[in-house]
mmCIF file of C-alpha atoms in Angstrom:
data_model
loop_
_atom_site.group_PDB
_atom_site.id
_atom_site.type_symbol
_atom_site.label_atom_id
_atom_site.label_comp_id
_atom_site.label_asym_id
_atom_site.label_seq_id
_atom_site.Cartn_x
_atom_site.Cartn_y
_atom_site.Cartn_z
ATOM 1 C CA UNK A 243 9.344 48.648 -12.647
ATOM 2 C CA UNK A 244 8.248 45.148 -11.421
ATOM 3 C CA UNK A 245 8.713 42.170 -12.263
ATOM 4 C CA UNK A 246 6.896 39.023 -11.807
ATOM 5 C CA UNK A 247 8.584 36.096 -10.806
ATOM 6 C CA UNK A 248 6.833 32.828 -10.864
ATOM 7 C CA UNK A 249 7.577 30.018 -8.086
ATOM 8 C CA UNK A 250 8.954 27.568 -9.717
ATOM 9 C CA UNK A 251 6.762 24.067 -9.881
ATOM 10 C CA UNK A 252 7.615 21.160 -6.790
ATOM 11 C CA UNK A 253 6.102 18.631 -9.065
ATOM 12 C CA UNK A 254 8.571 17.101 -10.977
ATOM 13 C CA UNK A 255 7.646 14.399 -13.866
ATOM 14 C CA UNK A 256 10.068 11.563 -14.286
ATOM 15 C CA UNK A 257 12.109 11.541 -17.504
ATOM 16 C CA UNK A 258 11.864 8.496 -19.766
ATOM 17 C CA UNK A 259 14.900 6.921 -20.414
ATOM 18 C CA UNK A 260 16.049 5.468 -23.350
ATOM 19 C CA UNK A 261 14.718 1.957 -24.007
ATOM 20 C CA UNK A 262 11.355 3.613 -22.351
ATOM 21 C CA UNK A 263 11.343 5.978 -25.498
ATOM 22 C CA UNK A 264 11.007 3.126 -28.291
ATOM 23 C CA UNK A 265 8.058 1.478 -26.996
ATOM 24 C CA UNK A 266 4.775 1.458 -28.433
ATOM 25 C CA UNK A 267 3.851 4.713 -27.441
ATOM 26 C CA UNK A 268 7.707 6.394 -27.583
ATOM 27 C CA UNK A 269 9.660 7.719 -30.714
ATOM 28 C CA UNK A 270 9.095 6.242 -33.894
ATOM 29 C CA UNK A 271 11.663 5.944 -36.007
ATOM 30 C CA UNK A 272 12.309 7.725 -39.313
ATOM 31 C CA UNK A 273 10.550 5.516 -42.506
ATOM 32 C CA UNK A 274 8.731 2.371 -42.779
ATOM 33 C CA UNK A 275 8.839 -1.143 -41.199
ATOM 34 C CA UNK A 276 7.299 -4.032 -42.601
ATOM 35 C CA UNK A 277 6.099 -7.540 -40.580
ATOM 36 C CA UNK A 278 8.348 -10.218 -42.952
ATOM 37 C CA UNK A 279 5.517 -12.857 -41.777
ATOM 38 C CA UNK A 280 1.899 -11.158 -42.742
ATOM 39 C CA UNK A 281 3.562 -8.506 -44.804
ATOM 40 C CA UNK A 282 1.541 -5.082 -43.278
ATOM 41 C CA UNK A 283 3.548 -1.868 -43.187
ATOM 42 C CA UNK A 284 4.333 0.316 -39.864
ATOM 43 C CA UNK A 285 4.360 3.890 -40.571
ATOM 44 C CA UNK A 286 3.811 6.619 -38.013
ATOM 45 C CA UNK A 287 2.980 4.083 -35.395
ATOM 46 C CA UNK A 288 0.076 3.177 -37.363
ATOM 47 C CA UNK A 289 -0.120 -0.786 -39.050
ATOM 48 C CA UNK A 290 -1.320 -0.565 -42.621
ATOM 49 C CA UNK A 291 -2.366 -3.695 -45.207
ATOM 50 C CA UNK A 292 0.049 -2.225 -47.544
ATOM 51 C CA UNK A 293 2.564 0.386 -48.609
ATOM 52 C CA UNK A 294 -0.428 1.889 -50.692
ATOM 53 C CA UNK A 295 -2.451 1.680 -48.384
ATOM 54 C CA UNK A 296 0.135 4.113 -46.419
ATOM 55 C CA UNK A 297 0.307 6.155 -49.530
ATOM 56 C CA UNK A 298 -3.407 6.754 -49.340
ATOM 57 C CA UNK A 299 -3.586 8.215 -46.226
ATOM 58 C CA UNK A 300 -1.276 10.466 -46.449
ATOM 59 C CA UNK A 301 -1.881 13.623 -47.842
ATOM 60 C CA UNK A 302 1.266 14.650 -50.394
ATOM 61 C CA UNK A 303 2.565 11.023 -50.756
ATOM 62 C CA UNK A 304 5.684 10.436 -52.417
ATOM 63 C CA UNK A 305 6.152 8.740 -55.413
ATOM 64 C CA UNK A 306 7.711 5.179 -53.936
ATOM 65 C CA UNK A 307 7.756 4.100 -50.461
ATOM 66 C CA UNK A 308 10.657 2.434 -49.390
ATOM 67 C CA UNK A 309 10.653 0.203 -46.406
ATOM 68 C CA UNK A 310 13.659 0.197 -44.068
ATOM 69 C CA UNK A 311 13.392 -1.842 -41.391
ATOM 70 C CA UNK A 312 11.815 -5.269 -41.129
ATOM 71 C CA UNK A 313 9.730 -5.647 -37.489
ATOM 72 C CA UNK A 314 6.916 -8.229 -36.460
ATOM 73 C CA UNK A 315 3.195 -7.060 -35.775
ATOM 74 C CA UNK A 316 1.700 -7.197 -32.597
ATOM 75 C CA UNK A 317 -0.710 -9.830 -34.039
ATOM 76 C CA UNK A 318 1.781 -11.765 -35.576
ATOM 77 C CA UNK A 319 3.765 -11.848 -32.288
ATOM 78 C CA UNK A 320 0.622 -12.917 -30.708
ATOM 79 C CA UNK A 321 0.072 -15.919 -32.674
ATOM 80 C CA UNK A 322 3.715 -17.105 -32.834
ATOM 81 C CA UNK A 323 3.939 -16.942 -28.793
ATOM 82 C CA UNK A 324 0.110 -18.167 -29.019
ATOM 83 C CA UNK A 325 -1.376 -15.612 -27.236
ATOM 84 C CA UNK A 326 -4.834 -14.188 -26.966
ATOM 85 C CA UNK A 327 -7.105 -11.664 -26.342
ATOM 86 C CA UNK A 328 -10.371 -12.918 -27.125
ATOM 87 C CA UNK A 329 -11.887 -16.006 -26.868
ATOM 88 C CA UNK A 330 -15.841 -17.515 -28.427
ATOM 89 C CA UNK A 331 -16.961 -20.885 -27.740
ATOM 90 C CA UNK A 332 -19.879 -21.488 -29.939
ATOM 91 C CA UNK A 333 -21.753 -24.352 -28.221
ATOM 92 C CA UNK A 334 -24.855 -27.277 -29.299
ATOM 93 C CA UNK A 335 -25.483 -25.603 -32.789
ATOM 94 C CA UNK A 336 -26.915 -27.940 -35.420
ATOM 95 C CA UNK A 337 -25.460 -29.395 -38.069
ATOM 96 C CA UNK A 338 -27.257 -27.432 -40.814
ATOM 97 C CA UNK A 339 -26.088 -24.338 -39.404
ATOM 98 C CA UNK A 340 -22.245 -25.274 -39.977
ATOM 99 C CA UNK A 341 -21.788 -24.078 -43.330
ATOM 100 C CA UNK A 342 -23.826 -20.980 -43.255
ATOM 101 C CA UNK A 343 -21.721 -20.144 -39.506
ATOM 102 C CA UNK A 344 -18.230 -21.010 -41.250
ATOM 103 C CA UNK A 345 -18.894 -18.230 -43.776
ATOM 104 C CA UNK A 346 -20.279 -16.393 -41.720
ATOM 105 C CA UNK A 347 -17.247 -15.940 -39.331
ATOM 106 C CA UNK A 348 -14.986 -16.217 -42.706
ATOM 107 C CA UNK A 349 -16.521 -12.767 -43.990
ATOM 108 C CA UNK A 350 -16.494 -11.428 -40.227
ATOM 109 C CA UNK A 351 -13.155 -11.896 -40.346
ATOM 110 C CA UNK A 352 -12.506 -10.588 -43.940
ATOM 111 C CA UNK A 353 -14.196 -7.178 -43.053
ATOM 112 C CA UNK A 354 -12.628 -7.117 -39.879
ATOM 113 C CA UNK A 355 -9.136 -6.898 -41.484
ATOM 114 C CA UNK A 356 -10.213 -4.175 -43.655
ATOM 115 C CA UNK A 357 -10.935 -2.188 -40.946
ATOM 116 C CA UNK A 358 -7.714 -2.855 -39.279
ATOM 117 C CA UNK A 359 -5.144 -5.039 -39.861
ATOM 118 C CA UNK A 360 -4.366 -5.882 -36.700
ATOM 119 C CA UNK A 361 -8.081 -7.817 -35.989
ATOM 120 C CA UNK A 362 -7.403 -11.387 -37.104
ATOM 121 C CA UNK A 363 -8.370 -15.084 -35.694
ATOM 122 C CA UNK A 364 -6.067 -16.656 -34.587
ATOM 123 C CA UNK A 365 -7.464 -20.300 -34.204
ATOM 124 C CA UNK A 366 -10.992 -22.131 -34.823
ATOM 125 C CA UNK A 367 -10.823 -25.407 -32.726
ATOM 126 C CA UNK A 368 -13.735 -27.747 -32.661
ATOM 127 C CA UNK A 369 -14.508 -29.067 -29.439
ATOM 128 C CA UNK A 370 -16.767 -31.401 -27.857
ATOM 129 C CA UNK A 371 -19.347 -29.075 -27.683
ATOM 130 C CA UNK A 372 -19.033 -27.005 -30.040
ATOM 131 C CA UNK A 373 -16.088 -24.738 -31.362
ATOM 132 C CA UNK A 374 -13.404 -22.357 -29.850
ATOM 133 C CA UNK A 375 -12.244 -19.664 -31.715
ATOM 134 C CA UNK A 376 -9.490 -17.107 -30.490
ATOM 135 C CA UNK A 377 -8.940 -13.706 -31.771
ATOM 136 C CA UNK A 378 -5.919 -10.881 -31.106
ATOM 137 C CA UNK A 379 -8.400 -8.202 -30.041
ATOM 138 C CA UNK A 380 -10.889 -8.620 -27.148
ATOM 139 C CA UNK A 381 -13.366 -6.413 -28.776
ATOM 140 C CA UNK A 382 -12.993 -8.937 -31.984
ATOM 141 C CA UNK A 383 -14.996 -11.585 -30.041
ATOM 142 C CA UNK A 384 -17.420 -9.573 -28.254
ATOM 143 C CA UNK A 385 -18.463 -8.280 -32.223
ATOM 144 C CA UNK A 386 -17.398 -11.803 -33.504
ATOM 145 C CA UNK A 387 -20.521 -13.495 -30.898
ATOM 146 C CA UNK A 388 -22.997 -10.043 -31.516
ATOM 147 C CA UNK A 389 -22.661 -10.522 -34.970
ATOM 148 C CA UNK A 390 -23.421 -14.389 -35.004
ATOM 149 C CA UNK A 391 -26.237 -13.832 -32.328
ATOM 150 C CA UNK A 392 -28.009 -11.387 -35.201
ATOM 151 C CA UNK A 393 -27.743 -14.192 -37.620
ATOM 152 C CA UNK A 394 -29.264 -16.315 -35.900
ATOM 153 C CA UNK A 395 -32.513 -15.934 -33.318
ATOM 154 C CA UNK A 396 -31.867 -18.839 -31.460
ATOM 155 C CA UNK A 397 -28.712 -17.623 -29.315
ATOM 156 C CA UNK A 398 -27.875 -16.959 -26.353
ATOM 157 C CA UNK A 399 -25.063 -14.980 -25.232
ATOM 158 C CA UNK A 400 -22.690 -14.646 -21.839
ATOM 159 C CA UNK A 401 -19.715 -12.532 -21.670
ATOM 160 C CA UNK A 402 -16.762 -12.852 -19.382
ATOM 161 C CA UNK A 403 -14.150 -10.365 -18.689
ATOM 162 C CA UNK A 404 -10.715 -11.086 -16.930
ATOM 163 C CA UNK A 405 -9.618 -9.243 -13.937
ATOM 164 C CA UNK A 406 -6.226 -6.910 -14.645
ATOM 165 C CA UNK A 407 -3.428 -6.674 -15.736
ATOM 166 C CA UNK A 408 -4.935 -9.729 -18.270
ATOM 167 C CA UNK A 409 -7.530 -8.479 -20.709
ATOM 168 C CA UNK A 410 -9.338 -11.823 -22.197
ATOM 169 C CA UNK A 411 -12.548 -11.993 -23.178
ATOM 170 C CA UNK A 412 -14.329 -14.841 -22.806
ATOM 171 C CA UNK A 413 -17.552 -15.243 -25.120
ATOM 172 C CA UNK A 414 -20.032 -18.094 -24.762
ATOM 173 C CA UNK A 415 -22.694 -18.526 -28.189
ATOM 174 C CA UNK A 416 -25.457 -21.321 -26.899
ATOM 175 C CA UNK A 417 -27.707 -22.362 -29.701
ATOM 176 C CA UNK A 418 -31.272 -23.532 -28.879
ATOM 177 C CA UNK A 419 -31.843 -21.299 -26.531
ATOM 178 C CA UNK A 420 -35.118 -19.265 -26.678
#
């Protein structure tokens, strides 16, 4: 009778310890945490609008949801240490295109935030120029300036990407240019 023996593996992977565990991508903890300053839900590492919004993705939900634990968003973090990720300076655009740009970004933003809860402007500056928004996601701008370029025909767009470990994106919207 043989018997197979394997040789044993000389690659090693490093064990986690810990405080490595409970990071973003670690355990999760058992229930649900909720962000006292926006008021979205954490549940399976996954940020929600709402407990029912939770309860509809899951597929036997119970009957309440309790929360247990109160923790702050990433994107709530981001704007109380004022910190972005994404950044649109909307340049020389005339004054009859204010209002119609204003709800424009408004409902950008709106839709953005159904889709996750996480997308969110942070600030809309006015500058000499122009105006300088900041969002939480990088990818939020580069849509934010794609969507306002279809709007309107008269725009021209640059993007800029930081070099690593930062990830800011830097958006430039010129009107008048065709």
């Amino acid at each position: 009778m043989a018997r197979i023996f394997r040789k044993p593996s000389s690659i090693k992977l490093p064990q986690r310890d810990r405080e490595a565990q409970r990071e973003e991508y670690g355990r999760e903890g058992a229930g649900i945490s909720e962000c006292p300053d926006c008021g979205n839900v954490k549940f399976r590492k996954r940020w929600y609008r709402s407990a029912s919004a939770v309860k509809s993705h899951l597929k036997n939900p119970p009957l309440k949801i309790k929360v247990s634990r109160k923790e702050r968003c990433p994107a709530c973090t981001m704007i109380k240490e004022r910190v972005f990720e994404g950044e649109v300076f909307i340049d020389d655009f005339l004054k009859e295109h204010r209002k119609v740009l204003l709800n424009l970004i408004k409902n950008f933003e709106k839709e953005a935030l159904k889709r996750d809860p996480q997308d969110r402007i942070i600030t809309l500056e006015k500058t000499q120029a122009g105006w300088r928004i900041t969002t939480t996601e990088n990818q939020l701008a580069d849509r934010l300036a794609k969507k306002i370029k279809g709007a309107f025909n008269t725009v021209k767009i640059s993007f800029s990407h930081s070099k690593e470990p930062f990830e800011v994106d830097r958006v430039h919207v010129v009107f008048g240019v065709k």
